[in-house]
Coordinates of C-alpha atoms in Angstrom, one line a residue:
X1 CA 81.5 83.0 130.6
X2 CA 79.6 85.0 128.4
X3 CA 79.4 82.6 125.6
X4 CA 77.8 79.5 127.8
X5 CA 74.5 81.4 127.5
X6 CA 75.0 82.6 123.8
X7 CA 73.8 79.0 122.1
X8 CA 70.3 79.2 124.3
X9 CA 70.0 82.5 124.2
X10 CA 70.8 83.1 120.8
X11 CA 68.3 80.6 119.4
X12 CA 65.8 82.0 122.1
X13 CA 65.4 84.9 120.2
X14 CA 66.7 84.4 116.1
X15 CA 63.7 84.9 115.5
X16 CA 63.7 88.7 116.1
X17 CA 67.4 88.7 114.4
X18 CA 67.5 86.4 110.9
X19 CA 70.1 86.3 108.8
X20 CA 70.4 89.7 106.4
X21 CA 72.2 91.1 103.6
X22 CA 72.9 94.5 102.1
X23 CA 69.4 94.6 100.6
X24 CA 65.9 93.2 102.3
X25 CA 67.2 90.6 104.0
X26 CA 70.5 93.1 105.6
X27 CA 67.9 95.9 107.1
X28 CA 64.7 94.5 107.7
X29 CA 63.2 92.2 110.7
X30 CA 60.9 89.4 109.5
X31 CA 59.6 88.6 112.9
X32 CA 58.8 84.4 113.1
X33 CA 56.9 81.9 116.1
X34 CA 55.4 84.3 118.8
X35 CA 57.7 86.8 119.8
X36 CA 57.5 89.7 117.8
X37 CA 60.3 92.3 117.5
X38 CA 57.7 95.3 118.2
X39 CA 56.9 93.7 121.6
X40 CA 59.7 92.4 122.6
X41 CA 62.4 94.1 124.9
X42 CA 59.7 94.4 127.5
X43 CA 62.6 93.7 130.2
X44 CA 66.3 93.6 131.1
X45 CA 66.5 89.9 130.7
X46 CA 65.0 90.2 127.1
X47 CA 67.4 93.7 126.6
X48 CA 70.2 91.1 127.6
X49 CA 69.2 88.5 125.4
X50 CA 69.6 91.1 122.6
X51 CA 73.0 92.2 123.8
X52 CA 74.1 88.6 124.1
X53 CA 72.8 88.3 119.6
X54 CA 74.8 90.9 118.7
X55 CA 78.0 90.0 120.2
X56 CA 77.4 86.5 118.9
X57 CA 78.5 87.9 115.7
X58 CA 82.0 88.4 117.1
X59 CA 82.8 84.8 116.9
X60 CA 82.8 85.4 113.4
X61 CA 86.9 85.4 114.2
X62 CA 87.0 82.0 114.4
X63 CA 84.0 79.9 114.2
X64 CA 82.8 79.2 111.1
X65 CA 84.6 78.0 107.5
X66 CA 84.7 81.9 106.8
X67 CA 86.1 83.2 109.5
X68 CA 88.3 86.3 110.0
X69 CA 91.8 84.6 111.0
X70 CA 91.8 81.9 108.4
X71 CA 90.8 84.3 105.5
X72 CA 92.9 87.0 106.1
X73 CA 96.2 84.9 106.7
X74 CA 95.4 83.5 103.2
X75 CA 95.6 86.6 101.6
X76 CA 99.4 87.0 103.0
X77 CA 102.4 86.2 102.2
X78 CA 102.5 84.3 105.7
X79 CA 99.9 81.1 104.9
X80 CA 98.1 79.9 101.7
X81 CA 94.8 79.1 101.2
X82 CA 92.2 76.4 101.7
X83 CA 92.1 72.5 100.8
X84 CA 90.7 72.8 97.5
X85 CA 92.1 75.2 94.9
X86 CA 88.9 76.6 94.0
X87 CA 87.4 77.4 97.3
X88 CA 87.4 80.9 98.0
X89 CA 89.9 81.3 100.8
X90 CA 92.5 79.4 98.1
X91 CA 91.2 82.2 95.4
X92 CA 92.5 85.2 98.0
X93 CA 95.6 83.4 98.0
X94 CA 96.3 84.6 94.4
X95 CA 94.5 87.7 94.2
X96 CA 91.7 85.8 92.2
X97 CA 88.5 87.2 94.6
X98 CA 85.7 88.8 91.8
X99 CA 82.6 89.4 93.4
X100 CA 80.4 86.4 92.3
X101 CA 82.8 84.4 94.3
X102 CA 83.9 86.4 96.8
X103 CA 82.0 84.9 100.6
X104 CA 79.2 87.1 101.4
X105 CA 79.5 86.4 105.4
X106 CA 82.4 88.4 105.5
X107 CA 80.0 91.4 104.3
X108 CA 76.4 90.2 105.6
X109 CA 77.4 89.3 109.1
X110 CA 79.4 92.3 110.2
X111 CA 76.0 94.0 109.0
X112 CA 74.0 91.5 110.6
X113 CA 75.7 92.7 113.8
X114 CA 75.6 96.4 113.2
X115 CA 71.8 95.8 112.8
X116 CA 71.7 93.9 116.1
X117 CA 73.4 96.3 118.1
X118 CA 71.6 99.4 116.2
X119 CA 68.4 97.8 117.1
X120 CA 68.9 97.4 120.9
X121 CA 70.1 100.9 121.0
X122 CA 66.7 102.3 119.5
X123 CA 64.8 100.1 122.1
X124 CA 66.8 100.4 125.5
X125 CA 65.7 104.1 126.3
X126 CA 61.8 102.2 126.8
X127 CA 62.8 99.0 128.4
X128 CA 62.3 99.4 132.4
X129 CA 65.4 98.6 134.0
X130 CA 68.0 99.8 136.3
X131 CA 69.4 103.2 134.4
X132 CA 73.4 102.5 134.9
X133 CA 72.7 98.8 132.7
X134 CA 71.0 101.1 130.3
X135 CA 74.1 102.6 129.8
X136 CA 76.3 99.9 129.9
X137 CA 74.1 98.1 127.4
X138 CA 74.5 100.8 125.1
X139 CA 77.9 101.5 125.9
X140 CA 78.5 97.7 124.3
X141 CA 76.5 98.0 121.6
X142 CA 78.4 101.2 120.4
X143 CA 81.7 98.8 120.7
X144 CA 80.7 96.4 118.7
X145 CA 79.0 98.5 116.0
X146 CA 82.6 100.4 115.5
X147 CA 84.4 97.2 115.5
X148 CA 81.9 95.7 113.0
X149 CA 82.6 99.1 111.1
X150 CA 86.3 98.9 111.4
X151 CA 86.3 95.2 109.6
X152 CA 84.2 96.2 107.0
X153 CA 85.6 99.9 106.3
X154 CA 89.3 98.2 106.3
X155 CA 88.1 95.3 103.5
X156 CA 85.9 97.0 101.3
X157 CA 86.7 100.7 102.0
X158 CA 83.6 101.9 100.4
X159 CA 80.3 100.7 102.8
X160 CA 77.3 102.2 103.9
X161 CA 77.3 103.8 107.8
X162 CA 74.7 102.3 109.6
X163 CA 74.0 104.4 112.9
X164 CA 70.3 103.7 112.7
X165 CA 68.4 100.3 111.8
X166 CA 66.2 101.9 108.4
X167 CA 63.6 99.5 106.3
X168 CA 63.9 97.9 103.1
X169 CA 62.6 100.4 100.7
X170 CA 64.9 103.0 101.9
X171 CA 67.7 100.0 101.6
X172 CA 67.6 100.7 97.9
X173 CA 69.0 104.2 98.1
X174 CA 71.2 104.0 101.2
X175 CA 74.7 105.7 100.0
X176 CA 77.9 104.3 100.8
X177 CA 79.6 106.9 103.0
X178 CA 83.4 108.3 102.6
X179 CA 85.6 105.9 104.2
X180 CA 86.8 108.6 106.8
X181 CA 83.0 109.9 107.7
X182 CA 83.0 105.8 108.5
X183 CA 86.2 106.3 110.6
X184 CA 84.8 109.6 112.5
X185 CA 81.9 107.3 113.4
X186 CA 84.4 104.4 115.0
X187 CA 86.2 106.7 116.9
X188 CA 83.3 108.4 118.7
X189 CA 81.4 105.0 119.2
X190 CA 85.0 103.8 120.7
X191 CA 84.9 106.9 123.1
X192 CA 81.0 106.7 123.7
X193 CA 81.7 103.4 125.2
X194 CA 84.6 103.9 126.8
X195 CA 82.6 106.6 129.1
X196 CA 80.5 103.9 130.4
X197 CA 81.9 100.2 130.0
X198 CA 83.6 98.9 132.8
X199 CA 87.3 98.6 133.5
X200 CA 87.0 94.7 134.7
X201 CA 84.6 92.4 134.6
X202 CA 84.3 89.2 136.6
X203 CA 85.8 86.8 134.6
X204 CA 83.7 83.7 135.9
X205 CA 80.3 85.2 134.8
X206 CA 81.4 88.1 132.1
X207 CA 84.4 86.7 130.4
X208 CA 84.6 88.2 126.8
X209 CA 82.4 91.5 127.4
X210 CA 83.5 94.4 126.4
X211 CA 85.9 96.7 128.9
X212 CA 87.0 100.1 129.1
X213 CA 90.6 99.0 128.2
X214 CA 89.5 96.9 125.2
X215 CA 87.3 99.7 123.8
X216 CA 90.4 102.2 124.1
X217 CA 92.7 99.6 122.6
X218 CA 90.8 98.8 119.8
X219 CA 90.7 103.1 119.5
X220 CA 94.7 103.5 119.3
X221 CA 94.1 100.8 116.4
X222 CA 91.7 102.5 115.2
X223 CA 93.3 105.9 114.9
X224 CA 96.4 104.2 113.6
X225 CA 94.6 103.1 110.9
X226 CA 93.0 106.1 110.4
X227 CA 97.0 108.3 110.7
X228 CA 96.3 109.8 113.5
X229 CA 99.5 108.7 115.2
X230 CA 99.7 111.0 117.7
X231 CA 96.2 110.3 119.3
X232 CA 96.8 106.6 118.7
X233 CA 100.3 107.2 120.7
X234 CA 98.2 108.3 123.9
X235 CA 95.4 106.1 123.7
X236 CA 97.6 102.9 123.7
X237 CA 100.0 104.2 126.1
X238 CA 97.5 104.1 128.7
X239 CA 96.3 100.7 127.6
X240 CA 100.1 99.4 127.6
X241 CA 101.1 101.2 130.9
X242 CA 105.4 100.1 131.4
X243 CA 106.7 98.2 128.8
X244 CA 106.8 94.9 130.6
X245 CA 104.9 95.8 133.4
X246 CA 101.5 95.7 134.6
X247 CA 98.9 98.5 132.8
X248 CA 96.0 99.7 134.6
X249 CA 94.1 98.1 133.6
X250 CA 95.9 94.6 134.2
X251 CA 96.8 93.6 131.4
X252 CA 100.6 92.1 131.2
X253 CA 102.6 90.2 129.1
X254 CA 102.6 86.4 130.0
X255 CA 106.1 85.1 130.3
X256 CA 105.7 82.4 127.8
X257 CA 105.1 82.9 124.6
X258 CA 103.7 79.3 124.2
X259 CA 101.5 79.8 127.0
X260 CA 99.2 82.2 124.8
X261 CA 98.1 79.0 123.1
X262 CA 96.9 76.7 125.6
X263 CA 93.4 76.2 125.0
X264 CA 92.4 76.1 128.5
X265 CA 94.7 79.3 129.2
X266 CA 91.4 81.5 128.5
X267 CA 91.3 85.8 129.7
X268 CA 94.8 85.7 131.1
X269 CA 96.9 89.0 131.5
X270 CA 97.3 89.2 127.6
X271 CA 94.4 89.1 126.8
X272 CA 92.6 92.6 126.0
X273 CA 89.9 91.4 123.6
X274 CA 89.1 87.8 122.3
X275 CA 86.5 85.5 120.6
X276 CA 85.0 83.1 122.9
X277 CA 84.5 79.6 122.5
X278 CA 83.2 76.5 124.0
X279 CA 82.8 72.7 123.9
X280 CA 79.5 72.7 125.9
X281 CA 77.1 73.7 122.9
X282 CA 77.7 70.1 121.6
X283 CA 76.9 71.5 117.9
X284 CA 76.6 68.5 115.2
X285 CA 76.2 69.3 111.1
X286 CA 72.2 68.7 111.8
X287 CA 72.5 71.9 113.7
X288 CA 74.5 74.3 112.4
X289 CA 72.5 76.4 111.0
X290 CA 72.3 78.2 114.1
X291 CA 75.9 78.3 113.9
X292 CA 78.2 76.8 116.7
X293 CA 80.3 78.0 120.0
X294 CA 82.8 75.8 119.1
X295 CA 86.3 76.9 117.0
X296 CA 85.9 75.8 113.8
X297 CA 89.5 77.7 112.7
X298 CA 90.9 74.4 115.3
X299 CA 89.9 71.9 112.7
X300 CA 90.1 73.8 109.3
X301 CA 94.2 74.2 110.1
X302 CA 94.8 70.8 111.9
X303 CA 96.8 68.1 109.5
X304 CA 95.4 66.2 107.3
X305 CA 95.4 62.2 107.8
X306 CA 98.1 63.3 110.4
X307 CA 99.7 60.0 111.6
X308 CA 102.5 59.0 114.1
X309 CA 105.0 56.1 114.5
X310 CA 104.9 53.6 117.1
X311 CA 106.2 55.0 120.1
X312 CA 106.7 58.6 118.0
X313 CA 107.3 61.5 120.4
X314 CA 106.0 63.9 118.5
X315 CA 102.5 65.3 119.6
X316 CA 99.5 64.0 119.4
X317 CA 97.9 66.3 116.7
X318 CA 93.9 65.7 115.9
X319 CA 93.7 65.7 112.0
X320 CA 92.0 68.2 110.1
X321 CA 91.4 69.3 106.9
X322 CA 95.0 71.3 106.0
X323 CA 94.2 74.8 105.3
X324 CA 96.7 77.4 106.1
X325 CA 99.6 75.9 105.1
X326 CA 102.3 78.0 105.8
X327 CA 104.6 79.6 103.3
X328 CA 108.2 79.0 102.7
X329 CA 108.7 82.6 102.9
X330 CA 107.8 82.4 106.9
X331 CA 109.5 79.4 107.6
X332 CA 112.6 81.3 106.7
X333 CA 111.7 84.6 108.7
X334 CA 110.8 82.5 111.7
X335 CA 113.4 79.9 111.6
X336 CA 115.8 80.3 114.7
X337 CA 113.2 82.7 116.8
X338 CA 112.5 81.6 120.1
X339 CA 108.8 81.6 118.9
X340 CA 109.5 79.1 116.2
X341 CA 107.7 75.7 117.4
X342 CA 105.0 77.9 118.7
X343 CA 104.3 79.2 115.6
X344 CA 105.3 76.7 112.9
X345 CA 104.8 72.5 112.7
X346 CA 107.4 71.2 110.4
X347 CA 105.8 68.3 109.5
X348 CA 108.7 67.6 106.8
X349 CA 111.0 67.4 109.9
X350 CA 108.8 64.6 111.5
X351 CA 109.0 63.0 108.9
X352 CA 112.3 62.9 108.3
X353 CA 113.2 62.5 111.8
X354 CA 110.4 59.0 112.2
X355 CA 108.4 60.6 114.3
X356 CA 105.4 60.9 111.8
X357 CA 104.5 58.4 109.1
X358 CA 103.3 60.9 106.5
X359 CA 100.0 63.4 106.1
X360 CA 97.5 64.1 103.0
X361 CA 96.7 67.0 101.0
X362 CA 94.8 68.0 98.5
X363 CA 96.3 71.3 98.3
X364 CA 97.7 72.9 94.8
X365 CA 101.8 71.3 95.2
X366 CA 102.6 75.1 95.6
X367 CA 101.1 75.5 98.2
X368 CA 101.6 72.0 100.3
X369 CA 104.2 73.1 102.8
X370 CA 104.3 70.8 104.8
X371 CA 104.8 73.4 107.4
X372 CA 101.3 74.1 109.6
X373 CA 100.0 76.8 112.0
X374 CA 101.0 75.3 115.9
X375 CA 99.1 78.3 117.4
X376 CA 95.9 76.9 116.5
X377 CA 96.7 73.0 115.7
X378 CA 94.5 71.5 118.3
X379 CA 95.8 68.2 120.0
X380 CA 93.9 65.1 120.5
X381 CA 93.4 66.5 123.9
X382 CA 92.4 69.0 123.1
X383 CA 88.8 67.8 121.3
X384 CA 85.6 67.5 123.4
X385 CA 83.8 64.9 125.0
X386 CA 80.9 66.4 126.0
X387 CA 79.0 65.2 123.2
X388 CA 78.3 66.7 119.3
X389 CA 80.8 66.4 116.6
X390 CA 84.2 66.9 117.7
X391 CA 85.5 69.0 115.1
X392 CA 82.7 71.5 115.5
X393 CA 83.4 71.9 119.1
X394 CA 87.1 72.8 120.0
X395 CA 87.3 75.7 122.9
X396 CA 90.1 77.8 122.3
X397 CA 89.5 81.4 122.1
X398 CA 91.0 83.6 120.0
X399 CA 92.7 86.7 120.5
X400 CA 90.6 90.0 118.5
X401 CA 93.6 92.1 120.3
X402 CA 95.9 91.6 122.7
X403 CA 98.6 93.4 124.6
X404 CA 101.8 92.7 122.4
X405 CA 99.9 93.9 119.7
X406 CA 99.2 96.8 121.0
X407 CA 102.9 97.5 122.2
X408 CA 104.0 97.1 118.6
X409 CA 100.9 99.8 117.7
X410 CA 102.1 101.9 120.1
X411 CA 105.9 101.7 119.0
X412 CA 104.5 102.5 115.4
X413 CA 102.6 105.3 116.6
X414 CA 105.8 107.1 118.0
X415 CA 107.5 106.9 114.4
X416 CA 109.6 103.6 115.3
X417 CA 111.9 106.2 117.6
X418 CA 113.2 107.3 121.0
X419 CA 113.2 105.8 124.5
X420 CA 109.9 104.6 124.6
X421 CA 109.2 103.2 121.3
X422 CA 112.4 101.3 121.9
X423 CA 111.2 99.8 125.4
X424 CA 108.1 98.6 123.9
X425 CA 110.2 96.8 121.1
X426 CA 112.4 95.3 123.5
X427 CA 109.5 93.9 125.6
X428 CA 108.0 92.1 123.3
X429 CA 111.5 90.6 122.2
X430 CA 112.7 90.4 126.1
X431 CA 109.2 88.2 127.1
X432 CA 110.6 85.5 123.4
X433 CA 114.1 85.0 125.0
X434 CA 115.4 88.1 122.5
X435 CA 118.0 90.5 122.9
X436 CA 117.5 94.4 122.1
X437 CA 117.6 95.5 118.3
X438 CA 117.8 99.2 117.7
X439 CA 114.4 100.7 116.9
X440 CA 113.0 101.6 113.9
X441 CA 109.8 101.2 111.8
X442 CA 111.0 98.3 109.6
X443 CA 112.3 96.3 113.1
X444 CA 108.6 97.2 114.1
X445 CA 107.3 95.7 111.2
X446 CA 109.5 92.5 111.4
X447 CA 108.9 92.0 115.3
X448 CA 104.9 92.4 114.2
X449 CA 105.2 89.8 111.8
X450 CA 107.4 87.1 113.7
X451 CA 105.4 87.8 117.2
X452 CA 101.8 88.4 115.8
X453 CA 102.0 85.2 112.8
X454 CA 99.3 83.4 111.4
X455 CA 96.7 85.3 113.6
X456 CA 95.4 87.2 110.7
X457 CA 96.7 90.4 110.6
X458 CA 99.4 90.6 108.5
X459 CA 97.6 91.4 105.2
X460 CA 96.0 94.7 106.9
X461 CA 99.3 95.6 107.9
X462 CA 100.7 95.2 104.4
X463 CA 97.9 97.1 103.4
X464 CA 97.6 99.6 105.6
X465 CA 101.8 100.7 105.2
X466 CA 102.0 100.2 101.8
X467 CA 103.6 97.3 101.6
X468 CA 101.4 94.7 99.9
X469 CA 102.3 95.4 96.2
X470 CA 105.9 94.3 96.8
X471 CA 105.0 91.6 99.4
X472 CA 102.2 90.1 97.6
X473 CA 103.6 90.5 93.9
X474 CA 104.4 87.1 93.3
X475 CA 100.5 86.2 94.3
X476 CA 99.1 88.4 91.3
X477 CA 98.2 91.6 93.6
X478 CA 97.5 94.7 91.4
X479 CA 98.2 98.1 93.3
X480 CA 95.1 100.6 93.3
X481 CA 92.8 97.5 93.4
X482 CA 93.8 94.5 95.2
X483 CA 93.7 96.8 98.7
X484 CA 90.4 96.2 99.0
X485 CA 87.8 93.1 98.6
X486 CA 85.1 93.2 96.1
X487 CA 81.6 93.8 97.4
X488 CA 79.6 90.1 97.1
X489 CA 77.5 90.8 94.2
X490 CA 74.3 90.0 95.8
X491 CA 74.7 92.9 98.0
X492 CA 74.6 94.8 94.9
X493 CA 71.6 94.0 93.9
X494 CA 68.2 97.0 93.8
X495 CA 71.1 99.0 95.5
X496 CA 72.2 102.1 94.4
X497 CA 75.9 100.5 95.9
X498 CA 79.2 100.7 93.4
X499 CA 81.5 98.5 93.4
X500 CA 85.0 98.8 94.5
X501 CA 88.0 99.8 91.4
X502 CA 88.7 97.1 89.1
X503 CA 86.3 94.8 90.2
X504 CA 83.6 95.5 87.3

């Protein structure tokens, strides 16, 4: 797989890509040790080496404490915040983000990776190497720049387009570009690289590289997003192929709904994109600065002081520090789906049944559950013992996209109506043990949230239809301002950049 070269790899050559920021630090090289960023790329294994840095960045999903998945759920009505009231991920929770406390990762990095994959692209046309890798190269780097694009254009709205790597002076008075200038950009990086990716890769050596079908899925997103329905209608209905069936590409919907989160069940049919992890970087806290392969997001949601009875039958969870908790609201939704112990641990209902002594929390009594995430609540077995800290190493990937999302897109796409909109509804419900419902929009929206849960997207989707001001009332979300994040404040700074509405 991709990512058992990244850690090496990665460290190999951070010193051509250090961490940046909106200003200096976000657009400028500072070149350390020997290699210098002028003479590098003087081959393809150096080229790759820069290819395999910027899609390092897309581990950003799920491997760090600020990470996409945990975030996001937090500011839904679907999970709750962090282990501590005042850290930041409990602040989104309640609408309570400013911009001296909003995370600057969630900015910086998705820039960080821009500048990685703008930087490779100025330098592959020189580097001697076989012509058709050129291209795929810089079919990859044009992926990951839109998706980089389309997280930061769908949090903060207002951001600067980056489409070429520029120095520090001109830094200062870089614009911010109209959100759909930032969209036209996506969609023809999407289509630039789907010209020259790859349908399949080889799983053994290439698992997690970008493929024609992912950059095409993530284009019907993108297009959705951007109301273009009827574009995003045919894009994903070549990606979804028969509802139920296998697409051309592949992909298929497993039978099992629990199956999707085995950890070891890595790049099966599902899967169309995901965030690749492993246990055989043996990351500790000494190290981290270089970040780690490992799934942090494993240990962030596990329970807290989790502890069984003697001879309890309930599983064998590895304790972690409680964030997510999920809301009552949820519970309610999800109670009686097929997908229910997939989705939710009712830790109450151990309790009460004997099977678990009791858990800790230090989480606000509002938000202590005592209902958990099971999608990403790693097991005992599930930890590594290849060496490192166990909690910085867990190894199951996460899902960026995947192909009952993109049956529900599609479904959306085609106004919630007729034959095929319907068929697409029903396979999603037929593979969870569920009988048809007529289609609409709002059955859409329900089957979205129940199937799709606690895998961070239902605040863009609240967002994105309108919906968050109703949803998210009781959490202190303010219509015309809450719909996007507030720019860190540091990036601010000798910028000519303007914050977002309401955040001044």
């Amino acid at each position: 797989m991709i990512t058992k070269n990244i850690k090496y790899i990665f460290i190999a050559v951070a010193i051509l890509f250090t961490s940046i920021s909106c200003t200096e630090d976000f657009l400028e090289v500072t070149p350390k040790g020997t290699d210098l960023e002028e003479t590098y790329y003087k081959n393809a294994d150096e080229a790759y080496s820069a290819l395999i840095a910027a899609y390092d960045i897309m581990s950003f999903n799920s491997s760090s404490w600020d990470n996409m998945i945990s975030f996001m759920n937090a500011g839904s009505d679907d999970n709750y915040g962090a282990s501590a009231p005042g850290d930041a991920i409990s602040l989104f929770s309640f609408n309570k983000l400013t911009p001296t406390n909003m995370p600057q990762g969630f900015w910086s990095n998705h820039y960080q990776g821009i500048f990685r994959a703008n930087t490779l692209l100025e330098k592959l046309p020189n580097v001697p190497m076989d012509e058709n890798l050129k291209l795929r190269f810089a079919a990859e780097c044009k992926a990951m720049r839109a998706y980089y694009h389309f997280n930061l254009v769908r949090m903060f709205g207002n951001i600067p387009l980056m489409t070429r790597t520029i120095t520090a002076i001109d830094a200062q008075t870089y614009p911010q570009s109209k959100p759909e200038d930032v969209y036209a950009q996506i969609e023809q990086d999407l289509l630039d690289a789907m010209a020259a990716l790859p349908e399949s890769v080889n799983i053994a050596t290439e698992g997690g590289r970008w493929t024609k079908g992912a950059a095409q899925a993530m284009l019907g997103k993108v297009y959705l997003y951007n109301n273009k329905k009827a574009e995003a209608a045919v894009q994903l209905a070549e990606v979804n192929g028969i509802p139920g069936g296998t697409s051309k590409y592949g992909y298929k919907l497993l039978s099992n709904f629990k199956d999707l989160w085995v950890h070891t069940n890595k790049f099966n049919s599902e899967s169309i994109l995901e965030d690749v992890h492993t246990d055989t970087g043996r990351a500790d806290w000494g190290g981290i600065g270089f970040g780690t392969e490992g799934n942090v997001l494993n240990i962030m949601v596990g329970i807290r002081d989790y502890t069984r009875t003697a001879g309890s039958t309930a599983p064998d969870y590895f304790p972690g520090w409680g964030v997510n908790t999920v809301t009552q609201n949820l519970y309610d939704v999800m109670k009686g789906d097929p997908r229910f112990d997939a989705t939710i641990i009712d830790v109450k209902a151990l309790i009460a049944d004997g099977q678990v002594v009791g858990y800790s929390s230090v989480n606000e009594a509002s938000t202590n559950t005592g209902y958990f995430m099971a999608k990403f609540v790693p097991l005992k077995s599930d930890a590594s013992t290849l060496g490192g800290d166990q909690t910085l190493n867990f190894y199951q990937d996460t899902y960026i996209i995947r192909l009952a999302d993109t049956y529900l897109l599609e479904a959306e796409a085609l106004g919630g109506t007729g034959a095929r909109a319907q068929a697409l509804l029903d396979a999603v419900r037929a593979r969870a043990g569920l009988a048809s419902t007529p289609v609409s929009l709002d059955a859409i929206a329900l089957e979205r949230r129940k199937e799709l849960a606690c895998e961070g997207h239902r605040w863009f989707d609240l967002v994105r239809t309108g919906k968050a001001a109703t949803a998210l009332a009781s959490r202190g979300f303010v219509s015309g301002k809450n719909e996007l994040l507030p720019i860190p404040v540091k990036e601010l700074e000798n910028t000519i950049l303007v914050q977002n509405p309401g955040y001044n």
